[in-house]
Short mmCIF file of C-alpha atoms in Angstrom, two decimals:
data_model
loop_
_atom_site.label_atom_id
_atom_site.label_comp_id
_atom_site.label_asym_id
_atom_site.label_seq_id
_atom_site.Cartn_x
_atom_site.Cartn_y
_atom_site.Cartn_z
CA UNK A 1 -2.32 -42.13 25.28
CA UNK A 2 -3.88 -38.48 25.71
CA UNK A 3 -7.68 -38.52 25.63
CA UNK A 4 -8.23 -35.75 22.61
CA UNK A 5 -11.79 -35.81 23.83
CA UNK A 6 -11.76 -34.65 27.14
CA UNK A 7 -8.24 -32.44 26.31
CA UNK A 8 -10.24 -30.62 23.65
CA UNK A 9 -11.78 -27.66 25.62
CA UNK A 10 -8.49 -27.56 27.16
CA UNK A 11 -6.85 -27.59 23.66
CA UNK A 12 -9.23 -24.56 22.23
CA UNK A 13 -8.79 -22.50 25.30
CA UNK A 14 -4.55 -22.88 24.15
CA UNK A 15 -5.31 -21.92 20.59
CA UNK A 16 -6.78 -18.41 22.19
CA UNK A 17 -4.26 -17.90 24.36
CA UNK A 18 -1.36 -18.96 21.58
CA UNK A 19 -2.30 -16.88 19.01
CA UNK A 20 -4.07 -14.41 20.41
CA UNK A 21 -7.58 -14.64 19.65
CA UNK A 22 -10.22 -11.80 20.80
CA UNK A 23 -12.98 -13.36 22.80
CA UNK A 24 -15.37 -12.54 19.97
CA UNK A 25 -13.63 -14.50 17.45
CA UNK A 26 -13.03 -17.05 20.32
CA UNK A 27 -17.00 -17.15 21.11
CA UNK A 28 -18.18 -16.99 17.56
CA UNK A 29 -15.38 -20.05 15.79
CA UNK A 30 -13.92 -21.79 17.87
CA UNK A 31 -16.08 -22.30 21.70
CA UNK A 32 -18.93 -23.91 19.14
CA UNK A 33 -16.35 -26.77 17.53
CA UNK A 34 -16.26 -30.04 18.86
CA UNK A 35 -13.94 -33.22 18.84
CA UNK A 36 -15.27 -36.34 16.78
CA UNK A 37 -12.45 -38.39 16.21
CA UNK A 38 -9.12 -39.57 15.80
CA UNK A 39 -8.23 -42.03 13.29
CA UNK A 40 -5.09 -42.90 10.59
CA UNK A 41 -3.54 -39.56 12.13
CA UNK A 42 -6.62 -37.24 10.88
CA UNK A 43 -8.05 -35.25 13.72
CA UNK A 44 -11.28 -34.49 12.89
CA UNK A 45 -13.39 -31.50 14.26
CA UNK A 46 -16.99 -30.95 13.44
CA UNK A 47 -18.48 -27.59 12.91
CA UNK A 48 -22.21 -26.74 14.38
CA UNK A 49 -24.59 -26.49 10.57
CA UNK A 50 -25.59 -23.13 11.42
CA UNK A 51 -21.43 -22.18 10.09
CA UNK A 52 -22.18 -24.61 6.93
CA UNK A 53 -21.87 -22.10 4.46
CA UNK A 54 -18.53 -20.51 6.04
CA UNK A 55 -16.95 -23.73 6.88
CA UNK A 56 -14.07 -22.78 4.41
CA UNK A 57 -13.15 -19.61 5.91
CA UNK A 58 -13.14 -21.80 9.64
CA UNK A 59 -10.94 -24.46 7.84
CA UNK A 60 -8.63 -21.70 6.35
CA UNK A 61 -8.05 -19.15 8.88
CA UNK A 62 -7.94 -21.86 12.12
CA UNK A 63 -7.00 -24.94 10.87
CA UNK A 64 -2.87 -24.45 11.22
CA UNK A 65 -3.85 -23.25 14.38
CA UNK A 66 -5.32 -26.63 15.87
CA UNK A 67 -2.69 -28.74 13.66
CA UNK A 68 0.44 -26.91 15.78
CA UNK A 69 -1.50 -27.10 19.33
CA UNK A 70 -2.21 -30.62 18.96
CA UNK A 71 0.87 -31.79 17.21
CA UNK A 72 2.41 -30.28 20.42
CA UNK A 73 0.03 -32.29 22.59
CA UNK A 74 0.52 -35.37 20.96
CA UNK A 75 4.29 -34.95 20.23
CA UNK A 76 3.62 -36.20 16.69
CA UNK A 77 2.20 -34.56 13.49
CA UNK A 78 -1.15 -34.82 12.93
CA UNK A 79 -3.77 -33.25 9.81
CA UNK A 80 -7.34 -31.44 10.66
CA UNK A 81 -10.28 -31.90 9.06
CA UNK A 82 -12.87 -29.68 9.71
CA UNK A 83 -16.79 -31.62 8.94
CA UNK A 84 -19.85 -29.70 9.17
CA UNK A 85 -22.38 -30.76 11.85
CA UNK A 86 -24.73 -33.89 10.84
CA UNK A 87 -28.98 -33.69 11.00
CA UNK A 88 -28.78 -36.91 13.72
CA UNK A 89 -26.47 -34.66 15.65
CA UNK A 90 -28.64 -31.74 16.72
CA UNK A 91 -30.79 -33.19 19.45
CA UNK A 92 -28.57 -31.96 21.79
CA UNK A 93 -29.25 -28.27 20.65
CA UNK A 94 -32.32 -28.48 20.54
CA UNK A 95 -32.89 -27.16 24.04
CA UNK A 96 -30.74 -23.81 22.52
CA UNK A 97 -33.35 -20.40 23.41
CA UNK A 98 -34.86 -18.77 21.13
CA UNK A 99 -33.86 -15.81 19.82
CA UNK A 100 -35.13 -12.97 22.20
CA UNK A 101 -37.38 -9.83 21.55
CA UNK A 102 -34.69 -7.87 22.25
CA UNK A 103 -32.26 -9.37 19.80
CA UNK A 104 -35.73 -8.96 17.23
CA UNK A 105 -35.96 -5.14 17.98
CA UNK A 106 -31.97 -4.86 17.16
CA UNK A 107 -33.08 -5.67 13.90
CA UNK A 108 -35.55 -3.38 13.61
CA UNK A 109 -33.36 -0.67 14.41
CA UNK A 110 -30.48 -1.80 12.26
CA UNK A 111 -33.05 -1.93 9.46
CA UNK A 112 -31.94 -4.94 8.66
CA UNK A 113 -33.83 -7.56 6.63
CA UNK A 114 -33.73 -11.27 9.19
CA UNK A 115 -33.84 -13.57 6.37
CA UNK A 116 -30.77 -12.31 4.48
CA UNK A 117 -27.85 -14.37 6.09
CA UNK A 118 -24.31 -15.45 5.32
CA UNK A 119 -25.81 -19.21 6.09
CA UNK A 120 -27.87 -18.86 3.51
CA UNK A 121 -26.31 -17.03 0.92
CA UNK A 122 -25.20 -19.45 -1.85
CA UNK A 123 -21.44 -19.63 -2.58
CA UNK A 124 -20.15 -19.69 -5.70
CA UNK A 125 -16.82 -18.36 -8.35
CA UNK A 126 -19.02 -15.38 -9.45
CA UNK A 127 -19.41 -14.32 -5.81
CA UNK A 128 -17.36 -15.90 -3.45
CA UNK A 129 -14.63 -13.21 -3.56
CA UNK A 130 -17.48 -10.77 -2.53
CA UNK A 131 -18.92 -13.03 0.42
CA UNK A 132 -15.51 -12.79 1.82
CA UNK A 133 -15.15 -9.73 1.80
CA UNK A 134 -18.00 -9.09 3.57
CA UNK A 135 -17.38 -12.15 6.08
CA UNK A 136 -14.21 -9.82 6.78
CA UNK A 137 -15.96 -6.75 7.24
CA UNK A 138 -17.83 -8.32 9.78
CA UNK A 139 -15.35 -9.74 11.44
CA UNK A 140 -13.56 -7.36 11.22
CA UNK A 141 -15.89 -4.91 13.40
CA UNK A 142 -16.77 -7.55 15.91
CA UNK A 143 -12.87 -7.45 16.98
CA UNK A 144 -13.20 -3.68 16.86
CA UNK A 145 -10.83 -3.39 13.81
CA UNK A 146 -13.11 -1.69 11.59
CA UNK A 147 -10.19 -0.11 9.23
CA UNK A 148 -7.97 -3.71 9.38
CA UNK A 149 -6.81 -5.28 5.92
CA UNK A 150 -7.93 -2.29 3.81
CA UNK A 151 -11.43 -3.37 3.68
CA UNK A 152 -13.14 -0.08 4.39
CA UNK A 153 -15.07 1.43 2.40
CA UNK A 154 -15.98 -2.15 1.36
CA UNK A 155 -17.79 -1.30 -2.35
CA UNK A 156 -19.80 -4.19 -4.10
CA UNK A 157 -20.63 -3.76 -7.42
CA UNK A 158 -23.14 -5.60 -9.83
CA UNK A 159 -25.98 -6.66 -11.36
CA UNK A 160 -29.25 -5.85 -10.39
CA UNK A 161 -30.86 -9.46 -8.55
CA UNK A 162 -27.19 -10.96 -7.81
CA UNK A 163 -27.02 -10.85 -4.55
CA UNK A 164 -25.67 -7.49 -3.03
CA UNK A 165 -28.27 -6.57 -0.90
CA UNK A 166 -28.32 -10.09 0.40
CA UNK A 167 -24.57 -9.81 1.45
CA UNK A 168 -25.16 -6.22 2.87
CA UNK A 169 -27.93 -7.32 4.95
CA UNK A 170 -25.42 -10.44 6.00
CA UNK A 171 -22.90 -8.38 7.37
CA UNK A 172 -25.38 -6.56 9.50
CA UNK A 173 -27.22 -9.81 10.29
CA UNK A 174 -23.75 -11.18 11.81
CA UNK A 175 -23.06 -7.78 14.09
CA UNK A 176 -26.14 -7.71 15.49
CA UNK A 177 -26.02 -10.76 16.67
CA UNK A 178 -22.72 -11.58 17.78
CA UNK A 179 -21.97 -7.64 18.98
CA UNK A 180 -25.60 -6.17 19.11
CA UNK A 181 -23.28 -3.34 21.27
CA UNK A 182 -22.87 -1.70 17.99
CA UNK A 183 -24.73 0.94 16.22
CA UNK A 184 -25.55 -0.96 12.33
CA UNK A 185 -27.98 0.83 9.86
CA UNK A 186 -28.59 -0.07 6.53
CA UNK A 187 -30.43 2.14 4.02
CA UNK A 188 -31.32 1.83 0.58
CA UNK A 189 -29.68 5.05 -1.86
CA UNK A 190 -33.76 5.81 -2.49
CA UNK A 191 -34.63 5.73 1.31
CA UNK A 192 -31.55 8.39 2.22
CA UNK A 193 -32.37 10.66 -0.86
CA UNK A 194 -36.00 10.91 0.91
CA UNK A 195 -35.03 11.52 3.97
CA UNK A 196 -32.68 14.56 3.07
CA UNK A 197 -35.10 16.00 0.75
CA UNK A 198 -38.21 15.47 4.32
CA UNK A 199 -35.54 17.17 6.26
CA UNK A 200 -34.84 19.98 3.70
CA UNK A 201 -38.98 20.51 3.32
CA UNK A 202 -39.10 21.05 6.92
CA UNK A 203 -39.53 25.00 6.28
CA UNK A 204 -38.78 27.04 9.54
CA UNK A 205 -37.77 23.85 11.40
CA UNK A 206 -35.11 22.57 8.79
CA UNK A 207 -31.76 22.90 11.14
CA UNK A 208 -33.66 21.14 13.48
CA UNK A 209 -34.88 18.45 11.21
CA UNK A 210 -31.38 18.05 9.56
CA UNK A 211 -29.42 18.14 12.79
CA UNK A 212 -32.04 14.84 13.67
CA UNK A 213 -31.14 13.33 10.07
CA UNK A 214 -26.93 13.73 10.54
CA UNK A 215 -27.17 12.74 14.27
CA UNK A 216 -29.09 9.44 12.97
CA UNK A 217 -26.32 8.75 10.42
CA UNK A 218 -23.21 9.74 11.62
CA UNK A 219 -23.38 8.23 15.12
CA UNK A 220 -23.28 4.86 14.21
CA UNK A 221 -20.41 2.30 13.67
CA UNK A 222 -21.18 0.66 10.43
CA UNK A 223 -23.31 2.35 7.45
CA UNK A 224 -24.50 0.02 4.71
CA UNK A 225 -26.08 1.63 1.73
CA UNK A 226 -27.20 0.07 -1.14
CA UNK A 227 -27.21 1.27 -4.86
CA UNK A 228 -25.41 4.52 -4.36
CA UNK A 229 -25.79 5.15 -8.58
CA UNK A 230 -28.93 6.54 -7.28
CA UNK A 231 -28.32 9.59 -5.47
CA UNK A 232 -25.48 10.94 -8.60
CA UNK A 233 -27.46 13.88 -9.78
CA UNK A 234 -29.36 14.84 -6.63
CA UNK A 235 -27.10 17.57 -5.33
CA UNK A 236 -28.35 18.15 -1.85
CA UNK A 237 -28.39 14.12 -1.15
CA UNK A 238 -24.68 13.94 -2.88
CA UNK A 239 -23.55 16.84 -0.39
CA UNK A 240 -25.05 15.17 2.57
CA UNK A 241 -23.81 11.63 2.04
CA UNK A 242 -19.78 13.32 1.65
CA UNK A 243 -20.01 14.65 4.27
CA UNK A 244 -21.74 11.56 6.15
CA UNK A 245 -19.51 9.37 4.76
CA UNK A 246 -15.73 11.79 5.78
CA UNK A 247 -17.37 12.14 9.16
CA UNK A 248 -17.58 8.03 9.79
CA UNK A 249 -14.27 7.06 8.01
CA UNK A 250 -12.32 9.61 9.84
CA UNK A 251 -14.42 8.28 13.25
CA UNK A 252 -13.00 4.83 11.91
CA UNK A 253 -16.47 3.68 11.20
CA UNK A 254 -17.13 0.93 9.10
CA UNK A 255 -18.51 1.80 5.39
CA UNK A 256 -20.23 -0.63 2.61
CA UNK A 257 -21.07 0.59 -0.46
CA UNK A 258 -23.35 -1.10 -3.13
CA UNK A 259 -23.74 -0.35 -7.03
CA UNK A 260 -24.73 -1.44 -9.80
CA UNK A 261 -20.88 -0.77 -11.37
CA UNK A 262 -17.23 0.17 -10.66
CA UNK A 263 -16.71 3.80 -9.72
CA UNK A 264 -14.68 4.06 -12.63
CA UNK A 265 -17.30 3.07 -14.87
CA UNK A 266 -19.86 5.99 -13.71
CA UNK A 267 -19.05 8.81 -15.56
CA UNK A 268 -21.00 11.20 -14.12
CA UNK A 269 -19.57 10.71 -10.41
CA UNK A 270 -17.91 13.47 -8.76
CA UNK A 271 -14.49 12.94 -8.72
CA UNK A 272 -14.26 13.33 -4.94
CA UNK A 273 -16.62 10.13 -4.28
CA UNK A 274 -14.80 8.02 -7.13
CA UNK A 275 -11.51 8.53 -4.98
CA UNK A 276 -13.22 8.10 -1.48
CA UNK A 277 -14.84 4.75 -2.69
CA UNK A 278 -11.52 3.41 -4.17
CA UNK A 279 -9.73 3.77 -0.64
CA UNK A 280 -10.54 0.56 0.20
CA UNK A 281 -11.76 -2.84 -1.16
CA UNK A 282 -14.16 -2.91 -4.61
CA UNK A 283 -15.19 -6.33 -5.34
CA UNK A 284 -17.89 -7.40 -7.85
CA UNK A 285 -20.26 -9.47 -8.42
CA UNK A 286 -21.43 -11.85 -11.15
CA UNK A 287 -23.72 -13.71 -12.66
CA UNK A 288 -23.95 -17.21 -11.24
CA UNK A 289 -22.54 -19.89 -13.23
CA UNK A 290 -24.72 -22.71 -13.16
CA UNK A 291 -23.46 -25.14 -11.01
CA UNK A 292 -24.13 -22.48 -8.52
CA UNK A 293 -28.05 -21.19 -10.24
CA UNK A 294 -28.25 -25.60 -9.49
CA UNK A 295 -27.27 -24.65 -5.51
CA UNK A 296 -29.85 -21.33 -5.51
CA UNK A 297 -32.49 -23.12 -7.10
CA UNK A 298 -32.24 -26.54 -4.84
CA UNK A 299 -31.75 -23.97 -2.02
CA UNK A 300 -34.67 -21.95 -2.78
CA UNK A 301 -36.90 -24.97 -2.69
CA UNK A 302 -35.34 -26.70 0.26
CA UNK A 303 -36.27 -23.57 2.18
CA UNK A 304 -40.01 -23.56 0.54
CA UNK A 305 -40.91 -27.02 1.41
CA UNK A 306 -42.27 -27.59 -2.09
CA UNK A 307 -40.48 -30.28 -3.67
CA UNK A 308 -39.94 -29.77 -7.26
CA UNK A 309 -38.99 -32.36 -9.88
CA UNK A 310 -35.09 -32.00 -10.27
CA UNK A 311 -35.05 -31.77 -14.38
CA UNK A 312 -37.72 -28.96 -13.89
CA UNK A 313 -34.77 -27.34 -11.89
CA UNK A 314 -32.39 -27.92 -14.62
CA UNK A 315 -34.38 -26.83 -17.33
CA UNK A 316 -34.64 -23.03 -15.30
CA UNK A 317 -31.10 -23.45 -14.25
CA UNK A 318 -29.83 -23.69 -18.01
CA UNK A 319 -32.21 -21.10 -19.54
CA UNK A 320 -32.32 -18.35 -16.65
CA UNK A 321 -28.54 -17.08 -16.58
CA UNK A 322 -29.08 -13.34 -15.59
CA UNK A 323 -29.83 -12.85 -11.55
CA UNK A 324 -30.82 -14.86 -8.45
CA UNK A 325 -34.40 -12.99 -9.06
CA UNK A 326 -35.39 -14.51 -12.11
CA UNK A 327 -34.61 -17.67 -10.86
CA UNK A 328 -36.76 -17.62 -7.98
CA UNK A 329 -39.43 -16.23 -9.67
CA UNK A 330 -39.47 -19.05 -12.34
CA UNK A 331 -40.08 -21.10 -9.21
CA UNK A 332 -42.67 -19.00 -7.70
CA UNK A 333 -44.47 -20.10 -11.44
CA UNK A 334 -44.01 -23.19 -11.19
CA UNK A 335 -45.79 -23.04 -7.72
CA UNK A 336 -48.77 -21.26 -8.33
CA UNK A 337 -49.58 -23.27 -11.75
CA UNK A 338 -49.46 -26.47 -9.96
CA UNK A 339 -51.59 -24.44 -7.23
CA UNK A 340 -54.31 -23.46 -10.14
CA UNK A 341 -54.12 -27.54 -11.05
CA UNK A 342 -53.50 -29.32 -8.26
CA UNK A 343 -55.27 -32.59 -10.46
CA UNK A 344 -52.07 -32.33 -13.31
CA UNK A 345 -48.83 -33.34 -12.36
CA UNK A 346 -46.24 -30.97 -12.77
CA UNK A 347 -44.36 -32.37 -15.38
CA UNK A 348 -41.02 -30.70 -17.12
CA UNK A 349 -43.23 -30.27 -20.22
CA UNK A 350 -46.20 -28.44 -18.27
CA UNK A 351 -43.10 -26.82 -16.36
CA UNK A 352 -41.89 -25.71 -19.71
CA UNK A 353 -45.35 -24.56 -21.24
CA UNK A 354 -46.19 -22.76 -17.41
CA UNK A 355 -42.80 -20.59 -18.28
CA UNK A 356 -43.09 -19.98 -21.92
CA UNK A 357 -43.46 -15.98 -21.24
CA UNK A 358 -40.44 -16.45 -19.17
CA UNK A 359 -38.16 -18.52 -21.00
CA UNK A 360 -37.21 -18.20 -24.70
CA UNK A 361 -35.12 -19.96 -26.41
CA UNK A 362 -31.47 -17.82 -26.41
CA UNK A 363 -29.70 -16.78 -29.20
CA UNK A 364 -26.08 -16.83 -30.02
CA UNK A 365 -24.71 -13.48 -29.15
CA UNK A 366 -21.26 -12.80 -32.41
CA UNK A 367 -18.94 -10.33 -30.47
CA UNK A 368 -17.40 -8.39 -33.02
CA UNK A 369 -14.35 -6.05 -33.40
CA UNK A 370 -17.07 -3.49 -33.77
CA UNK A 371 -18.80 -4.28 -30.60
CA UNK A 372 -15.36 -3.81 -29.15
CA UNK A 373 -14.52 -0.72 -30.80
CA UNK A 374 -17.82 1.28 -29.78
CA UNK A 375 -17.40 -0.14 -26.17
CA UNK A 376 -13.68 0.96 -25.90
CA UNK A 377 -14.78 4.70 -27.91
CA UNK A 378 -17.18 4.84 -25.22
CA UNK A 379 -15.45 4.11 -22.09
CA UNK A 380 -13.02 6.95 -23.09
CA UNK A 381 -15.38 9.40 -24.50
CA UNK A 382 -13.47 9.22 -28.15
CA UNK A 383 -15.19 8.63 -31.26
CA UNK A 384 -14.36 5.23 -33.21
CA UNK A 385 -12.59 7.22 -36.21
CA UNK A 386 -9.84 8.18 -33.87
CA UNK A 387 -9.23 4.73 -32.78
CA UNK A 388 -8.69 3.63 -35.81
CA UNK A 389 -7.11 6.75 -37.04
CA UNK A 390 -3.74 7.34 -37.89
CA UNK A 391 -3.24 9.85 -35.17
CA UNK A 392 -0.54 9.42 -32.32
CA UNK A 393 -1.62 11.43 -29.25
CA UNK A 394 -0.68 10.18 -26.03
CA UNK A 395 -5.09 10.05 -25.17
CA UNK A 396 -5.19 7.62 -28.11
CA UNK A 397 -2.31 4.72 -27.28
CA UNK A 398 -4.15 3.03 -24.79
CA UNK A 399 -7.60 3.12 -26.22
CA UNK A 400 -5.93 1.79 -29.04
CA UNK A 401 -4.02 -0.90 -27.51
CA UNK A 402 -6.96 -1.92 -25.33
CA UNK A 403 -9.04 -2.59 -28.86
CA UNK A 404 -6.00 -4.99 -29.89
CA UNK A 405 -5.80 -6.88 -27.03
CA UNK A 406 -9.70 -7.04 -26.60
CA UNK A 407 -9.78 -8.12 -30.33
CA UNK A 408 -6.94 -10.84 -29.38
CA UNK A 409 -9.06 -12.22 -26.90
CA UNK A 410 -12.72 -12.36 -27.33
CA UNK A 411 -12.93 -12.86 -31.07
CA UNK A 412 -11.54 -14.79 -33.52
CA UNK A 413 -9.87 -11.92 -35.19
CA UNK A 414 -5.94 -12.53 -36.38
CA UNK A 415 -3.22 -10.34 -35.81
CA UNK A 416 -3.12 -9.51 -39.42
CA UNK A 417 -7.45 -8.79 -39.26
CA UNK A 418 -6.48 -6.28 -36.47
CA UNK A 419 -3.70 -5.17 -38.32
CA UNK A 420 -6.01 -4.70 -41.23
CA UNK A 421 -8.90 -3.08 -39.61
CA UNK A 422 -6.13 -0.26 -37.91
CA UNK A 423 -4.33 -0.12 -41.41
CA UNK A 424 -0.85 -1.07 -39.18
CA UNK A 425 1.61 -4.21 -39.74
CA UNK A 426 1.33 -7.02 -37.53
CA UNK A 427 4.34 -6.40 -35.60
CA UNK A 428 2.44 -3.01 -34.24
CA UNK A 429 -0.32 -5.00 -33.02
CA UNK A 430 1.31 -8.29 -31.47
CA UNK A 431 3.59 -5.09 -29.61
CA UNK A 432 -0.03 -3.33 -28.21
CA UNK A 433 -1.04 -7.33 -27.30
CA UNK A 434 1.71 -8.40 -25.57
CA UNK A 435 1.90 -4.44 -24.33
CA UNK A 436 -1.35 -4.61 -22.22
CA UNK A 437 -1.14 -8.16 -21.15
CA UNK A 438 2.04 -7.46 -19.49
CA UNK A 439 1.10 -4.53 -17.97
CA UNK A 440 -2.09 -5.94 -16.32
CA UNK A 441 0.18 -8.00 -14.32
CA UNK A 442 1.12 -5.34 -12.57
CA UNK A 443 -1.21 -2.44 -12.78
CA UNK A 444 -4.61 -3.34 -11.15
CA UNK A 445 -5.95 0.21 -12.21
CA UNK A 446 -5.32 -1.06 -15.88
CA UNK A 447 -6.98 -4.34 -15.50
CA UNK A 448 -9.62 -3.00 -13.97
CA UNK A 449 -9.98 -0.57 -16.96
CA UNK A 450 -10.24 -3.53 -19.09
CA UNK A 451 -12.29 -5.89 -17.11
CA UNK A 452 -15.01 -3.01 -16.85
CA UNK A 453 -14.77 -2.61 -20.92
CA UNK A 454 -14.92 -6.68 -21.32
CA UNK A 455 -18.10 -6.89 -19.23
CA UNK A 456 -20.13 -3.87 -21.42
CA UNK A 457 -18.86 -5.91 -24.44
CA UNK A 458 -20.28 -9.22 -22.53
CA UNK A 459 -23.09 -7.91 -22.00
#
């Protein structure tokens, strides 16, 4: 019987050399796994807790990988399950350095904020696509294939508090330290748009000072900049930044936008930046559900060290549904009124008077087929009238068509209500339905038409 314990450095060392693995990707998933049993043909691995959060992409992109090696070892089929690393199991790392000065000034330079992390960034549906993404991105640069799997630009979009800059700072986070080699800056929109307009002040001196600012941006590897929205309108940081951002793409740098929407949805972009950011991946972010405000706010606390009565958590859980800000700052409340009096337990009824400026009780929001109409005239800079209008231009159809289907699906309304409201018969409307639906299938320009329109209506 073959010893899967003492085969298993052997049998990691054949998954790199089978299918090819970079010694990056070798170094940072698989050298850290380790064997931990055997049993009712399961082979399980465990995973050091420092990849907790990103033990699904380890499970998903490696797991076949193990299952054919050691199948072949074995002669016999066998299943992997991947198990993240237990508390009692650390002692043995605890002897692990600490993280150097050097690695600390990488930071510095990278701009980079330590805390923000991919291990503790909380997954969940409304962002999990994003945190991906980025996990690819980074990946994706530390095996030197910045421009792989269409991922570059990479362009986040979102609410403000949701978790973007968190991500942004993650992907950095991860470079530095597995492939502090490269050259990682990330910048706020605010912090570029001062530096252009310092470099443009600098009177006699300017080509020198802007020679400084474009040799600081445009010989690095990967650019992160966060809430872009910001610099539309400034016409000397909008100049700089196109040509900053040809100069890296072309260089096959690595690019990651942030906003606070879709290109498509800011009208006032220049067209030449709406087409640049939609070479690559857009992604978006939402607001958490609340399973996963549950996971930020028992998160948030863990990492505190201030234990906090679980309903307490609930209550701000069910009431605070906007951003990962709010929540922690309902928290921070919390804190500071137990702080003020320490004699009074914090109860969820003093929790609930402490955040009476903060929560209120929320009221039912009625979408209507007029909230739909304005947001739909709006998108396409019509006016309502022509929506409903008996007109035919070709500008009108899909407006129109979008307003059915919208109608269809977030309200109540009947085919014969629509009907009513654009003085058509039925069969018109169930045809721009159906029309719409079908095409979204297909045409991810059109669905992302509508999905941009849905969330203005949402919100």
């Amino acid at each position: 019987m073959i010893n899967l314990e003492k085969e298993f450095d052997s049998i990691k060392n054949t998954v790199k050399k089978e299918f090819e693995l970079t010694d990056i990707a070798y170094n940072i998933w698989i050298a850290p796994l380790k064997y931990v049993s055997f049993e009712n043909n399961v082979v399980t691995i465990m995973v050091p807790d420092e990849h907790s959060q990103i033990l699904d992409h380890i499970s998903k992109k490696y797991k076949v990988y193990f299952q054919s090696v050691i199948s072949e070892l074995l002669d016999n089929i066998v299943n992997i399950n991947f198990v993240v690393q237990q508390e009692e199991t650390k002692e043995e790392n605890q002897s692990m350095p600490v993280q150097s000065q050097r690695d600390d000034d990488y930071f510095k330079a990278a701009n980079l904020n330590k805390k923000y992390s991919f291990e503790n960034f909380v997954v969940g549906s409304n962002n999990d696509m994003a945190q991906r993404a980025c996990l690819a991105v980074a990946d994706c640069v530390c095996n030197g294939n910045s421009n792989d799997e269409g991922i570059n630009p990479l362009f986040i979009y979102g609410g403000s508090g949701l978790g973007k800059t968190h991500l942004m700072n993650s992907i950095g986070h991860y470079i530095v330290k597995n492939k502090p080699n490269k050259k990682v800056l990330y910048v706020s929109s605010e912090e570029f748009t001062n530096e252009v307009i310092e470099s443009i002040r600098g009177g006699n001196s300017t080509v020198s000072h802007m020679t400084k600012l474009r040799e600081k941006y445009r010989n690095i590897d990967v650019l992160l900049i966060d809430d872009i929205q910001f610099i539309i309108g400034k016409n000397s940081t909008q100049e700089e930044f196109f040509h900053t951002f040809n100069t890296l793409y072309e260089a096959g740098k690595t690019i990651v936008i942030s906003s606070d929407k879709h290109p498509k949805e800011m009208v006032t972009l220049d067209e030449r930046f709406r087409s640049r950011f939609q070479m690559g991946l857009i992604t978006d972010i939402q607001p958490p559900v609340y399973e996963t405000r549950m996971a930020i706010l028992q998160k948030y606390v863990e990492n505190l060290g201030r234990p906090i009565n679980n309903d307490i958590l609930m209550y701000i859980a069910e009431n605070i549904k906007s951003n990962v800000r709010e929540l922690e700052g309902a928290v921070n409340k919390v804190i500071a009124i137990g702080r003020l009096n320490p004699s009074t337990e914090m109860t969820l009824e003093t929790a609930k008077d402490a955040l009476k400026d903060t929560i209120f009780p929320d009221s039912n929001t009625i979408i209507t087929p007029g909230n739909i109409l304005d947001a739909v005239a709006e998108y396409f800079h019509i006016k309502t009238e022509d929506i409903i209008s008996k007109k035919r231009s070709q500008d009108l159809v899909l407006p129109r068509h979008i307003f059915m289907y919208l109608c269809r699906e977030m309200t109540d309304t009947t085919l014969k209500g629509i009907a009513i409201i654009l003085e058509r018969d039925h069969s018109t409307v169930k045809h721009g339905v159906d029309k719409i639906g079908d095409e979204m299938r297909t045409n991810q320009e059109l669905k992302d038409t509508v999905e941009i329109i849905r969330k203005k209506i949402s919100k």
